[in-house]
Amino acid sequence: MKHERPQSFNTVPMKERLTIPRQAMPEQDATVRSTNFLEVNLGLTPEQAVIEAQRCIECKNPTCMEGCPVSIKIPDFIQLICNQDFIGAAQKIKEDNSLPAICGRVCPQETQCEEVCVMGRRFEPVAIGRLERFVADYAMQHGNGSLESFEKPASTGQKVAIVGSGPAGLAVASDLIKEGHEVTVFEALHEFGGVLVYGIPEFRLPKEILRQEVATLEAKGVKFVKNFIVGRTMTIQELMAEEGFDAVFLGLGAGLPRFMNIPGENLNGVYSANEFLTRSNLMRGYDFPEWDTPLYRAKHAIIVGGGNTAMDAVRTAKRLGADEATIVYRRSEEEMPARNEEIHHAKEEGVKFMNLVNPIEFISNEQGSVVAAKCLRMELGEPDDSGRRRPIPMEGSEFIMDVDMVVIAVGNGSNPLIAQTTPEIQTNKWGNIVADEDGRTSMEGVFAGGDIVSGGATVILAMGAGRKSAIAMNEYLKTKVRNSA
Amino acid sequence: MNLKDQISLMGMDDIMEMCINQEQQAIDLYSLARDQARDESSRQKFQELVDMETAHKVALRNFELENFIELPPADLKVTDYLMEPVLKDNMTTQEIIILAAKREDKTARMYQDLADHFNFDKNLNTFFQMMADEELRHKHSLETEYENEFLQEG
Ligand SMILES: Cc1cc2nc3c(=O)[nH]c(=O)nc-3n(C[C@H](O)[C@H](O)[C@H](O)COP(=O)(O)OP(=O)(O)OC[C@H]3O[C@@H](n4cnc5c(N)ncnc54)[C@H](O)[C@@H]3O)c2cc1C
């Protein structure tokens, strides 16, 4: 990737940069935080951020940008931090990423930009994620300039409906409002943000950040409609034909929980991760009795899975007062898809890990509540296509353990509602919407992106897909005007 | 008469015919499910299974043993402990794959029994062993798909 070298503001001699230690992120003490829902990471101080930025060795070919799915101009924003121009740095990131305060917190940097940072070959990589988070927070606290510099464009008179307010939908809204279209976001739930509000817990991503992002978009003119299920409240055809929307973006996410299909999954006390996390996050179960959402306080909660969802669920169970909270995972820790930081934090908070174990049945008492899990031990076989070694059950290794709460976090699929109510939109055999690179679906004027197209992925990929669709939608709308003129 | 006794009275042609029938039953089952499926995604999945089984039948009919020569991959046993779904008209892709994998497993066992039964006849023993292996290969590919799609653990 060709990248003009940014102006260097780093005054630290090159050799010295190698000896500066990576700046540790201040965080809440593990014993304290495992009993509260406040954010774990506290963010770098301005002094730390400048020191961390000075570790960048300004590579001629900055591989960090190649590691970023949306090619944020990482070397440029780091140089602006060296110059203490934090707002400028945030604006630089915003050129490519509309949600930096969120991505700085939840992106798996260790497998993206930081994995390929040249410093990381010999030393620790520059803490790009922490720097992104720092400048985004700084800009939010000091009036991020985004609203102030926003000039309302002349209206095109064209209407765009965005279905789903996750990162994909928000990215489309942010880009299309700048083009002068009338933008309305329809959301099925009673809060906006998708997984960012109902899935990822407060202790990892404070909801206030989402509220601010939504408020900024509202101030720019985006309309937000909640409790509106497209496909039920109104179909896509109705939105277009009756409500006059010229184009529609579907950012529906992959919110349908998957179960394992083993006996006992319907017992009391067995939840999908979605239900469990939604009860806690969105319905503020953690604030019981302030909020009227009871959540069971377990003696032994097991969470089945090894991804970010499983880590969020297990750490939530612990915070809700479970005496013991255990991750039960089919593979070994090396194969876990969760971010390293989440695994590390979970361990610090006292979460137990039972790897190479898979439940095959949940057992109940007379009241139909789960009281035990029958499990099998696994061993690792040959690697699969992803390079992860495959777990294979060990014959005769069954054992039973006492549990009184189970959360299934093995993955999510797409909700079939839109496919069922809009047969014009082509889906694949997994129920994902088929869309081209720019998000065009098989239905004219309807675009889609994020998890509903890719299957469960990441925030940055969903946001990136939304931005690509926004460009294509804008083109589509312009052509529509030309054709009708 | 049980299957093993029946087999002992059959010639090679009849045995082949029986195997082809077994595959045909699978084709019929998946075609029925495809035609009953309510959404496009399930239809696609069942069609894929019909295509797989048809290729299988053609291979058997033409005695294309070269397709079956390789040893099977390890049995992943991913679906062994899952509940067997009942065939119905609004199955999810997840249920379809479990059902198909369990079917492949049963058919593999049948061929394995036959191979064991013919341990005195090297030709038949080898043939059935290869058939059993082929079913296991089929199961493996379904279970791999199941793992990739339904056990992403994201
Ligand atoms: C618990 C959990 C933790 C995660 N942690 C991370 C992480 O640390 N890092 C990371 O990068 N990724 C993480 N992910 C994945 C990431 O959150 C998703 O990839 C991302 O949110 C997808 O964005 P999206 O906009 O496509 O969909 P979503 O965020 O799922 O939003 C879709 C929205 O559409 C709404 N909707 C659906 N159907 C309709 C309808 N018919 N009408 C109206 N509205 C509708 C939904 O209610 C939802 O609000 C996590 C996921 C989960 C579940």
XYZ file of C-alpha atoms and ligand atoms in Angstrom:
692
model
C 0.000 0.000 0.000
C 1.457 3.347 -1.016
C 1.487 5.836 1.816
C 3.008 9.304 1.821
C 5.260 9.618 4.829
C 3.666 11.889 7.434
C 5.488 14.859 8.837
C 7.553 13.645 11.773
C 6.995 15.358 15.093
C 8.935 12.752 17.024
C 12.002 14.357 18.596
C 13.268 11.210 20.319
C 16.399 9.826 18.598
C 15.698 6.570 16.760
C 17.906 4.371 18.970
C 16.288 5.615 22.147
C 12.824 4.786 20.864
C 13.655 1.077 20.980
C 14.334 1.238 24.692
C 11.117 2.972 25.697
C 8.866 0.359 27.358
C 5.331 -0.155 26.030
C 3.061 1.940 28.237
C 0.815 -0.167 30.456
C -2.856 0.762 30.482
C -4.001 1.710 33.979
C -6.857 -0.554 35.042
C -9.145 -1.275 37.969
C -7.728 -3.762 40.443
C -8.933 -7.292 39.624
C -10.458 -8.053 43.025
C -12.372 -4.787 43.063
C -13.546 -4.884 39.463
C -14.788 -8.470 39.598
C -17.619 -7.162 41.779
C -18.576 -4.098 39.748
C -19.589 -3.262 36.173
C -17.394 -0.182 35.754
C -14.927 -0.131 32.910
C -11.863 -2.295 33.554
C -9.378 -0.294 31.476
C -8.934 3.300 32.496
C -7.094 4.629 29.447
C -3.623 6.091 28.973
C -2.815 9.507 30.408
C -1.813 12.228 27.894
C 1.815 11.879 29.056
C 1.720 8.107 28.550
C 0.122 8.508 25.140
C 2.891 10.814 23.942
C 5.579 8.450 25.259
C 3.867 5.484 23.598
C 3.567 7.381 20.321
C 7.266 8.173 20.500
C 8.014 4.451 20.333
C 6.926 4.451 16.681
C 9.975 4.098 14.445
C 8.218 5.634 11.424
C 8.741 2.755 9.011
C 9.111 3.550 5.320
C 6.578 0.839 4.576
C 4.164 0.966 7.501
C 2.815 -2.593 7.705
C 0.481 -1.564 10.544
C -1.863 -0.009 7.985
C -2.031 -3.262 6.049
C -3.036 -5.041 9.237
C -6.006 -2.701 9.689
C -9.159 -3.879 7.872
C -10.106 -0.244 7.113
C -6.541 1.043 6.554
C -6.549 3.743 9.222
C -3.593 6.074 8.606
C -1.871 4.832 11.716
C 1.575 6.452 11.232
C -0.098 9.837 10.629
C -2.231 9.814 13.735
C 0.692 8.615 15.827
C 2.791 11.534 14.621
C -0.011 13.934 15.534
C 0.020 12.462 19.051
C 3.783 13.109 19.234
C 2.880 16.709 18.406
C 0.257 16.652 21.189
C -2.426 17.389 18.606
C -4.865 14.879 20.049
C -7.971 16.255 18.350
C -6.140 16.267 15.012
C -5.143 12.653 15.620
C -8.760 11.705 16.328
C -9.905 13.435 13.160
C -7.239 11.613 11.168
C -8.609 8.279 12.428
C -12.166 9.385 11.693
C -11.272 9.715 8.014
C -11.330 5.922 7.865
C -13.081 4.793 11.035
C -16.274 6.424 12.260
C -16.192 4.703 15.670
C -12.642 4.994 17.063
C -13.605 5.129 20.758
C -15.293 1.776 20.239
C -12.690 0.131 18.014
C -9.884 1.317 20.296
C -11.572 -0.718 23.019
C -12.776 -3.847 21.279
C -10.735 -4.463 18.121
C -8.509 -7.552 18.248
C -5.396 -5.430 17.638
C -3.074 -8.304 18.478
C -4.171 -10.082 15.303
C -4.445 -6.933 13.192
C -2.357 -3.732 13.257
C -0.227 -4.649 16.279
C 0.522 -8.136 14.999
C 2.323 -6.705 11.979
C 3.880 -3.655 13.691
C 7.588 -3.856 12.853
C 8.568 -3.050 16.457
C 6.845 -6.262 17.476
C 9.394 -8.374 15.607
C 11.928 -7.738 18.322
C 10.251 -5.676 21.013
C 6.667 -5.124 21.996
C 4.521 -3.596 19.243
C 3.400 0.015 19.548
C 0.120 0.017 21.501
C -1.911 1.273 18.546
C -5.276 0.298 20.039
C -4.572 2.112 23.294
C -3.506 5.222 21.370
C -6.633 5.095 19.232
C -8.770 4.850 22.324
C -6.892 7.670 24.029
C -7.349 10.217 21.232
C -10.968 9.224 20.609
C -11.814 9.682 24.312
C -9.875 12.918 24.438
C -11.771 14.269 21.445
C -15.108 13.232 22.959
C -14.292 14.960 26.232
C -13.021 18.124 24.572
C -15.759 18.567 21.954
C -14.624 16.325 19.178
C -14.900 18.916 16.486
C -16.969 16.525 14.417
C -20.223 18.332 15.193
C -18.736 21.813 15.197
C -17.157 21.336 11.794
C -20.289 19.722 10.374
C -21.916 21.888 7.758
C -25.396 20.781 6.901
C -25.323 19.929 3.220
C -28.057 20.947 0.818
C -30.882 18.427 0.925
C -31.111 15.956 -1.939
C -34.714 15.264 -0.993
C -33.921 11.550 -1.091
C -34.788 9.211 1.762
C -32.617 6.384 3.077
C -33.757 3.739 5.565
C -31.144 1.963 7.636
C -32.307 -1.199 9.332
C -30.285 -2.046 12.428
C -28.243 0.352 14.545
C -25.103 -1.763 14.997
C -21.702 -0.547 13.794
C -22.598 -1.269 10.145
C -25.807 0.780 10.275
C -24.245 3.640 12.252
C -21.378 3.901 9.749
C -23.832 4.174 6.850
C -25.861 6.809 8.717
C -22.764 8.847 9.477
C -21.612 8.848 5.840
C -24.971 9.407 4.156
C -26.137 12.286 6.354
C -23.094 14.195 5.092
C -24.401 13.794 1.552
C -27.651 15.607 2.254
C -29.973 12.606 2.256
C -32.767 12.200 4.754
C -31.573 9.290 6.900
C -33.719 7.200 9.264
C -32.396 4.329 11.376
C -34.930 1.653 12.352
C -34.009 -0.506 15.322
C -35.890 -3.515 16.688
C -34.656 -3.027 20.262
C -35.266 -0.133 22.630
C -31.645 1.081 22.549
C -29.341 1.846 19.655
C -25.956 0.257 19.017
C -26.598 -3.417 18.207
C -24.179 -5.829 19.858
C -22.287 -2.842 21.211
C -25.146 -2.203 23.639
C -26.869 -5.541 24.102
C -23.846 -7.864 23.827
C -20.597 -6.265 24.949
C -20.811 -5.447 28.671
C -20.440 -2.050 30.299
C -17.140 -3.086 31.912
C -15.581 -3.422 28.467
C -17.460 -0.750 26.546
C -19.338 1.952 28.490
C -22.733 2.541 26.898
C -22.293 6.284 27.324
C -19.925 6.178 24.336
C -22.698 4.761 22.160
C -25.179 7.305 23.461
C -22.781 10.088 22.511
C -22.224 8.654 19.030
C -25.971 8.386 18.505
C -26.553 11.897 19.918
C -23.954 13.337 17.508
C -25.647 11.641 14.563
C -29.029 12.891 15.768
C -27.666 16.427 16.029
C -26.527 16.113 12.429
C -30.067 15.210 11.420
C -30.251 11.396 11.472
C -33.644 10.179 12.722
C -33.639 7.199 15.070
C -36.734 5.016 15.441
C -36.678 2.309 18.117
C -38.903 -0.717 18.755
C -39.427 -1.037 15.014
C -38.961 -4.505 13.537
C -38.570 -4.359 9.796
C -40.297 -7.428 8.401
C -42.943 -7.255 11.109
C -43.821 -3.630 11.936
C -43.386 -2.889 8.243
C -41.767 -4.776 5.378
C -38.968 -3.481 3.169
C -41.397 -3.243 0.247
C -43.712 -1.090 2.368
C -40.864 1.161 3.458
C -39.970 1.766 -0.167
C -43.369 1.841 -1.854
C -45.494 3.420 0.868
C -43.056 5.436 2.962
C -41.070 6.643 -0.035
C -37.600 5.450 0.935
C -35.340 5.540 -2.116
C -32.759 3.121 -0.757
C -32.473 0.733 2.172
C -29.430 -0.566 4.040
C -29.751 -3.812 5.990
C -27.334 -4.031 8.918
C -29.241 -6.705 10.775
C -26.309 -8.467 12.415
C -26.167 -12.124 13.358
C -28.305 -12.103 16.457
C -29.887 -15.524 16.389
C -28.326 -17.657 19.112
C -27.127 -21.121 18.184
C -27.559 -24.039 20.487
C -25.610 -27.281 20.628
C -28.510 -29.701 20.116
C -27.684 -31.789 23.135
C -30.206 -33.085 25.689
C -31.151 -30.655 28.453
C -30.586 -27.365 26.656
C -34.172 -26.353 27.390
C -33.825 -26.697 31.170
C -34.274 -23.779 33.539
C -30.934 -22.166 34.161
C -29.604 -22.831 30.650
C -29.315 -19.605 28.658
C -28.029 -18.569 25.288
C -25.237 -16.014 25.639
C -27.462 -13.541 23.816
C -30.276 -13.829 26.298
C -27.958 -13.762 29.292
C -25.981 -10.750 28.099
C -29.090 -8.877 26.917
C -30.722 -9.358 30.303
C -27.664 -8.013 32.024
C -26.625 -5.231 29.620
C -29.730 -3.924 27.951
C -32.246 -4.685 30.679
C -29.720 -3.717 33.340
C -29.989 -7.019 35.205
C -26.780 -6.063 36.945
C -28.631 -3.151 38.531
C -31.252 -5.382 40.205
C -33.391 -4.415 42.159
C -32.993 -0.844 40.821
C -33.995 -2.347 37.491
C -36.582 -5.067 37.501
C -34.612 -7.735 35.628
C -33.787 -10.620 37.935
C -30.721 -12.669 37.078
C -29.795 -15.815 38.875
C -26.856 -15.728 41.254
C -25.169 -19.029 40.557
C -23.078 -21.293 42.750
C -21.359 -22.700 39.712
C -21.939 -21.149 36.319
C -20.360 -22.735 33.270
C -20.038 -20.907 29.979
C -19.599 -23.093 26.901
C -17.340 -21.526 24.263
C -14.034 -19.695 23.888
C -14.790 -16.485 21.987
C -15.345 -12.888 23.076
C -18.987 -13.712 23.761
C -18.007 -16.497 26.164
C -15.509 -14.216 27.960
C -18.121 -11.462 28.279
C -20.652 -13.932 29.647
C -18.313 -15.565 32.152
C -17.050 -12.239 33.485
C -20.648 -11.035 33.748
C -21.631 -14.189 35.680
C -18.739 -13.590 38.063
C -19.760 -9.966 38.590
C -23.355 -11.001 39.211
C -22.057 -12.968 42.181
C -21.474 -16.533 40.957
C -19.333 -18.361 43.531
C -17.543 -20.066 40.687
C -17.587 -19.209 36.991
C -15.916 -21.557 34.531
C -15.199 -21.492 30.815
C -15.779 -24.930 29.285
C -14.057 -25.074 25.907
C -13.634 -27.910 23.418
C -10.196 -26.865 22.287
C -7.120 -25.640 24.138
C -6.398 -22.059 25.149
C -4.150 -21.588 22.129
C -7.114 -21.994 19.797
C -9.431 -19.628 21.662
C -10.762 -16.938 19.338
C -11.279 -14.411 22.163
C -9.016 -11.360 22.374
C -5.933 -12.097 24.490
C -6.748 -9.209 26.788
C -10.181 -10.639 27.629
C -8.707 -14.054 28.497
C -6.038 -12.390 30.607
C -8.573 -10.199 32.422
C -10.927 -13.126 32.984
C -8.135 -15.106 34.638
C -7.188 -12.175 36.848
C -10.805 -11.933 37.934
C -10.827 -15.537 39.132
C -12.556 -17.210 36.194
C -11.642 -20.903 35.892
C -10.809 -22.486 32.556
C -11.687 -26.064 31.730
C -10.199 -26.631 28.307
C -10.506 -29.703 26.071
C -13.879 -30.482 27.615
C -17.279 -30.528 25.923
C -20.706 -30.973 27.535
C -22.881 -33.707 26.025
C -25.923 -33.437 28.290
C -27.417 -31.194 30.962
C -29.143 -32.945 33.852
C -32.065 -31.533 35.864
C -33.663 -31.869 39.280
C -37.382 -32.575 39.696
C -38.259 -28.927 39.141
C -36.676 -28.959 35.719
C -33.683 -26.829 36.710
C -30.191 -27.704 35.625
C -28.093 -29.301 38.374
C -25.276 -31.017 36.508
C -23.463 -31.250 33.208
C -22.258 -34.491 31.687
C -19.034 -33.765 29.816
C -16.478 -35.507 27.660
C -12.764 -34.880 27.533
C -11.280 -34.058 24.154
C -7.873 -34.469 22.566
C -6.424 -32.432 19.748
C -6.149 -34.027 16.329
C -5.026 -32.741 12.944
C -5.290 -29.021 12.138
C -8.400 -27.849 10.269
C -8.555 -25.325 7.405
C -8.092 -22.445 9.829
C -4.918 -24.099 11.129
C -6.465 -24.784 14.545
C -6.063 -28.364 15.737
C -9.339 -30.234 15.793
C -10.715 -31.492 19.096
C -11.819 -35.133 19.065
C -13.817 -36.764 21.899
C -11.945 -39.304 24.002
C -13.948 -42.505 24.202
C -15.018 -43.367 27.784
C -13.894 -40.063 29.279
C -17.373 -38.969 30.442
C -17.650 -37.205 33.777
C -20.350 -35.271 35.583
C -19.957 -31.943 37.359
C -22.376 -29.912 39.454
C -23.576 -26.721 37.824
C -26.609 -24.546 38.448
C -26.258 -22.197 35.513
C -25.163 -22.779 31.919
C -24.583 -20.196 29.207
C -24.180 -21.453 25.642
C -21.797 -19.245 23.666
C -20.933 -21.334 20.623
C -21.942 -18.780 17.991
C -24.765 -16.889 16.352
C -26.628 -17.147 13.087
C -28.764 -14.775 11.086
C -32.385 -14.085 11.843
C -34.582 -15.491 9.027
C -37.283 -12.768 9.320
C -36.152 -10.574 6.424
C -35.430 -13.552 4.145
C -38.904 -14.904 4.880
C -40.723 -11.621 4.338
C -38.658 -10.415 1.365
C -38.040 -13.362 -0.958
C -36.548 -10.956 -3.544
C -33.459 -10.746 -1.372
C -31.175 -13.660 -2.050
C -29.694 -15.470 0.938
C -27.112 -18.253 1.051
C -27.578 -21.651 2.635
C -26.645 -20.255 6.045
C -29.316 -17.589 5.784
C -26.823 -14.742 5.259
C -27.799 -12.079 2.761
C -25.876 -12.350 -0.496
C -24.317 -8.985 -1.363
C -21.474 -7.887 -3.626
C -18.308 -6.062 -2.492
C -20.243 -2.795 -2.278
C -23.187 -4.270 -0.449
C -25.635 -4.483 -3.378
C -28.216 -7.224 -2.844
C -30.427 -8.924 -5.419
C -33.194 -6.371 -4.742
C -32.914 -3.017 -6.442
C -32.115 -0.181 -4.048
C -31.432 -2.530 -1.140
C -27.921 -2.844 0.259
C -26.573 -4.946 3.117
C -23.394 -5.262 5.161
C -21.879 -6.362 8.466
C -22.571 -9.667 10.199
C -25.788 -10.307 8.217
C -23.621 -10.719 5.117
C -20.344 -12.052 6.512
C -21.665 -14.100 9.428
C -20.414 -13.231 12.940
C -17.230 -11.154 12.495
C -15.871 -7.988 14.102
C -16.916 -4.414 14.793
C -14.328 -2.933 12.461
C -15.312 -5.226 9.575
C -18.996 -4.373 10.050
C -18.172 -0.687 10.141
C -15.947 -0.999 7.052
C -18.706 -2.834 5.156
C -21.131 -0.063 6.100
C -18.815 2.608 4.731
C -18.377 0.758 1.423
C -22.137 0.408 1.105
C -22.610 4.108 1.865
C -20.445 5.012 -1.142
C -22.384 2.635 -3.403
C -25.733 3.862 -2.055
C -24.786 7.448 -2.679
C -23.876 6.592 -6.269
C -27.124 4.682 -6.650
C -29.135 7.643 -5.366
C -27.362 10.050 -7.714
C -28.082 7.786 -10.690
C -31.697 7.536 -9.610
C -32.007 11.324 -9.712
C -30.323 11.503 -13.123
C -32.609 8.816 -14.520
C -35.756 10.480 -13.263
C -34.700 13.934 -14.534
C -33.499 -63.324 7.518
C -31.030 -60.820 8.851
C -28.831 -58.698 6.640
C -25.740 -60.782 7.139
C -27.584 -63.975 6.130
C -29.102 -62.238 3.131
C -25.698 -61.101 2.018
C -24.295 -64.587 2.139
C -26.857 -65.632 -0.497
C -26.219 -62.663 -2.779
C -23.915 -62.385 -5.733
C -21.691 -59.383 -6.216
C -24.220 -57.710 -8.568
C -26.999 -57.998 -6.004
C -24.788 -56.622 -3.313
C -23.911 -53.664 -5.488
C -27.586 -53.161 -6.233
C -28.345 -53.156 -2.522
C -25.713 -50.514 -1.920
C -27.068 -48.423 -4.775
C -30.559 -48.740 -3.282
C -29.235 -47.562 0.042
C -27.846 -44.455 -1.668
C -31.101 -43.997 -3.596
C -33.020 -43.953 -0.315
C -30.827 -41.114 0.845
C -31.406 -39.257 -2.421
C -35.167 -39.710 -2.021
C -35.087 -38.557 1.581
C -33.104 -35.406 0.830
C -35.147 -34.642 -2.305
C -38.338 -34.858 -0.277
C -36.898 -32.602 2.375
C -35.693 -30.165 -0.308
C -39.161 -29.965 -1.832
C -40.761 -29.443 1.554
C -38.234 -26.875 2.777
C -39.759 -23.485 3.494
C -36.784 -21.289 2.968
C -34.260 -21.012 0.216
C -31.273 -21.689 2.447
C -32.572 -25.119 3.565
C -33.504 -25.930 -0.010
C -29.952 -25.200 -1.079
C -28.504 -27.374 1.648
C -30.734 -30.331 0.804
C -29.928 -29.939 -2.889
C -26.244 -30.111 -2.033
C -26.860 -33.374 -0.183
C -28.866 -34.773 -3.098
C -25.962 -33.923 -5.405
C -23.467 -35.589 -3.085
C -25.506 -38.774 -2.828
C -26.145 -38.848 -6.572
C -22.438 -38.609 -7.292
C -22.008 -41.434 -4.850
C -24.580 -43.600 -6.591
C -23.055 -42.981 -9.999
C -19.652 -43.928 -8.649
C -21.052 -47.171 -7.264
C -22.904 -48.031 -10.444
C -19.808 -47.507 -12.554
C -17.730 -49.244 -9.962
C -15.464 -46.228 -9.844
C -13.465 -47.534 -6.969
C -10.633 -45.164 -7.651
C -12.796 -42.504 -6.007
C -12.850 -44.492 -2.790
C -9.275 -45.658 -2.636
C -7.919 -43.234 -0.032
C -8.070 -43.978 3.661
C -10.746 -41.953 5.445
C -9.882 -38.948 7.607
C -10.244 -39.246 11.378
C -13.812 -39.526 12.680
C -14.441 -36.126 14.276
C -17.471 -37.406 16.222
C -18.811 -33.862 16.292
C -22.413 -34.963 15.842
C -22.229 -38.316 17.652
C -23.507 -36.907 20.923
C -26.104 -34.568 19.458
C -29.812 -35.296 19.429
C -31.118 -36.748 16.179
C -33.540 -34.272 14.596
C -36.793 -35.507 13.112
C -37.317 -34.897 9.422
C -39.850 -32.065 9.106
C -40.659 -29.331 6.645
C -39.042 -26.374 8.368
C -35.666 -27.731 9.388
C -32.769 -25.400 10.049
C -29.500 -25.965 8.205
C -28.000 -26.982 11.540
C -30.593 -29.764 11.964
C -30.176 -30.878 8.357
C -26.445 -31.355 8.747
C -26.845 -33.254 12.017
C -29.443 -35.526 10.427
C -27.295 -36.168 7.364
C -24.129 -36.821 9.390
C -25.950 -39.288 11.612
C -27.296 -41.042 8.522
C -23.812 -41.321 7.063
C -22.606 -42.727 10.356
C -25.313 -45.402 10.367
C -24.623 -46.357 6.760
C -20.908 -46.544 7.499
C -21.671 -48.921 10.343
C -23.765 -51.075 8.037
C -20.924 -51.339 5.535
C -18.491 -51.980 8.343
C -20.665 -54.860 9.594
C -20.682 -56.258 6.088
C -16.928 -55.934 5.802
C -16.507 -57.736 9.123
C -18.935 -60.428 8.041
C -16.918 -61.074 4.896
C -13.608 -61.294 6.653
C -13.087 -64.654 4.954
C -13.456 -63.140 1.480
C -10.720 -60.668 0.758
C -12.494 -59.066 -2.212
C -15.795 -58.458 -0.490
C -14.153 -57.487 2.735
C -12.082 -54.860 0.964
C -15.021 -53.614 -1.058
C -17.239 -53.088 1.973
C -14.417 -51.603 3.947
C -13.957 -49.063 1.179
C -17.676 -48.319 1.152
C -17.677 -47.807 4.918
C -14.699 -45.506 4.561
C -16.471 -43.542 1.866
C -19.430 -42.947 4.172
C -17.062 -41.819 6.906
C -15.463 -39.400 4.460
C -18.912 -38.053 3.771
C -19.606 -37.741 7.483
C -16.275 -36.001 7.926
C -17.106 -33.387 5.330
C -20.514 -32.728 6.887
C -19.002 -32.476 10.354
C -16.302 -30.143 9.088
C -18.997 -27.924 7.663
C -20.880 -28.172 10.947
C -17.807 -27.149 12.925
C -16.998 -24.238 10.660
C -20.490 -22.861 10.700
C -22.069 -23.821 13.993
C -19.149 -23.976 16.377
C -17.430 -20.701 15.497
C -17.274 -19.743 19.165
C -17.053 -16.057 18.235
C -20.986 -10.723 23.172
C -20.224 -10.293 21.963
C -18.958 -9.763 22.116
C -18.243 -9.325 20.994
N -17.005 -8.787 21.173
C -16.333 -8.269 20.119
C -15.075 -7.643 20.293
O -14.528 -7.583 21.384
N -14.469 -7.118 19.200
C -15.052 -7.145 17.965
O -14.492 -6.592 17.022
N -16.232 -7.772 17.760
C -16.887 -8.327 18.806
N -18.096 -8.957 18.608
C -18.653 -9.013 17.237
C -19.254 -7.670 16.833
O -19.979 -7.115 17.901
C -20.136 -7.808 15.612
O -19.349 -8.358 14.560
C -20.722 -6.474 15.155
O -21.480 -5.867 16.180
C -21.608 -6.631 13.911
O -22.180 -5.407 13.586
P -23.530 -5.274 12.724
O -23.786 -3.824 12.579
O -23.397 -6.102 11.510
O -24.659 -5.962 13.602
P -25.152 -5.848 15.114
O -24.164 -5.180 15.990
O -25.573 -7.217 15.486
O -26.439 -4.925 15.018
C -27.580 -5.316 14.305
C -28.786 -4.550 14.802
O -29.883 -4.771 13.919
C -31.054 -4.908 14.665
N -32.031 -5.658 13.862
C -31.959 -6.945 13.451
N -33.036 -7.274 12.723
C -33.813 -6.168 12.670
C -35.071 -5.894 12.073
N -35.717 -6.825 11.374
N -35.599 -4.643 12.208
C -34.941 -3.683 12.915
N -33.745 -3.900 13.509
C -33.185 -5.137 13.387
C -30.607 -5.655 15.906
O -31.520 -5.486 16.981
C -29.259 -4.991 16.181
O -29.389 -3.878 17.015
C -18.815 -9.436 19.701
C -20.085 -10.011 19.544
C -20.778 -10.441 20.654
C -22.156 -11.045 20.460
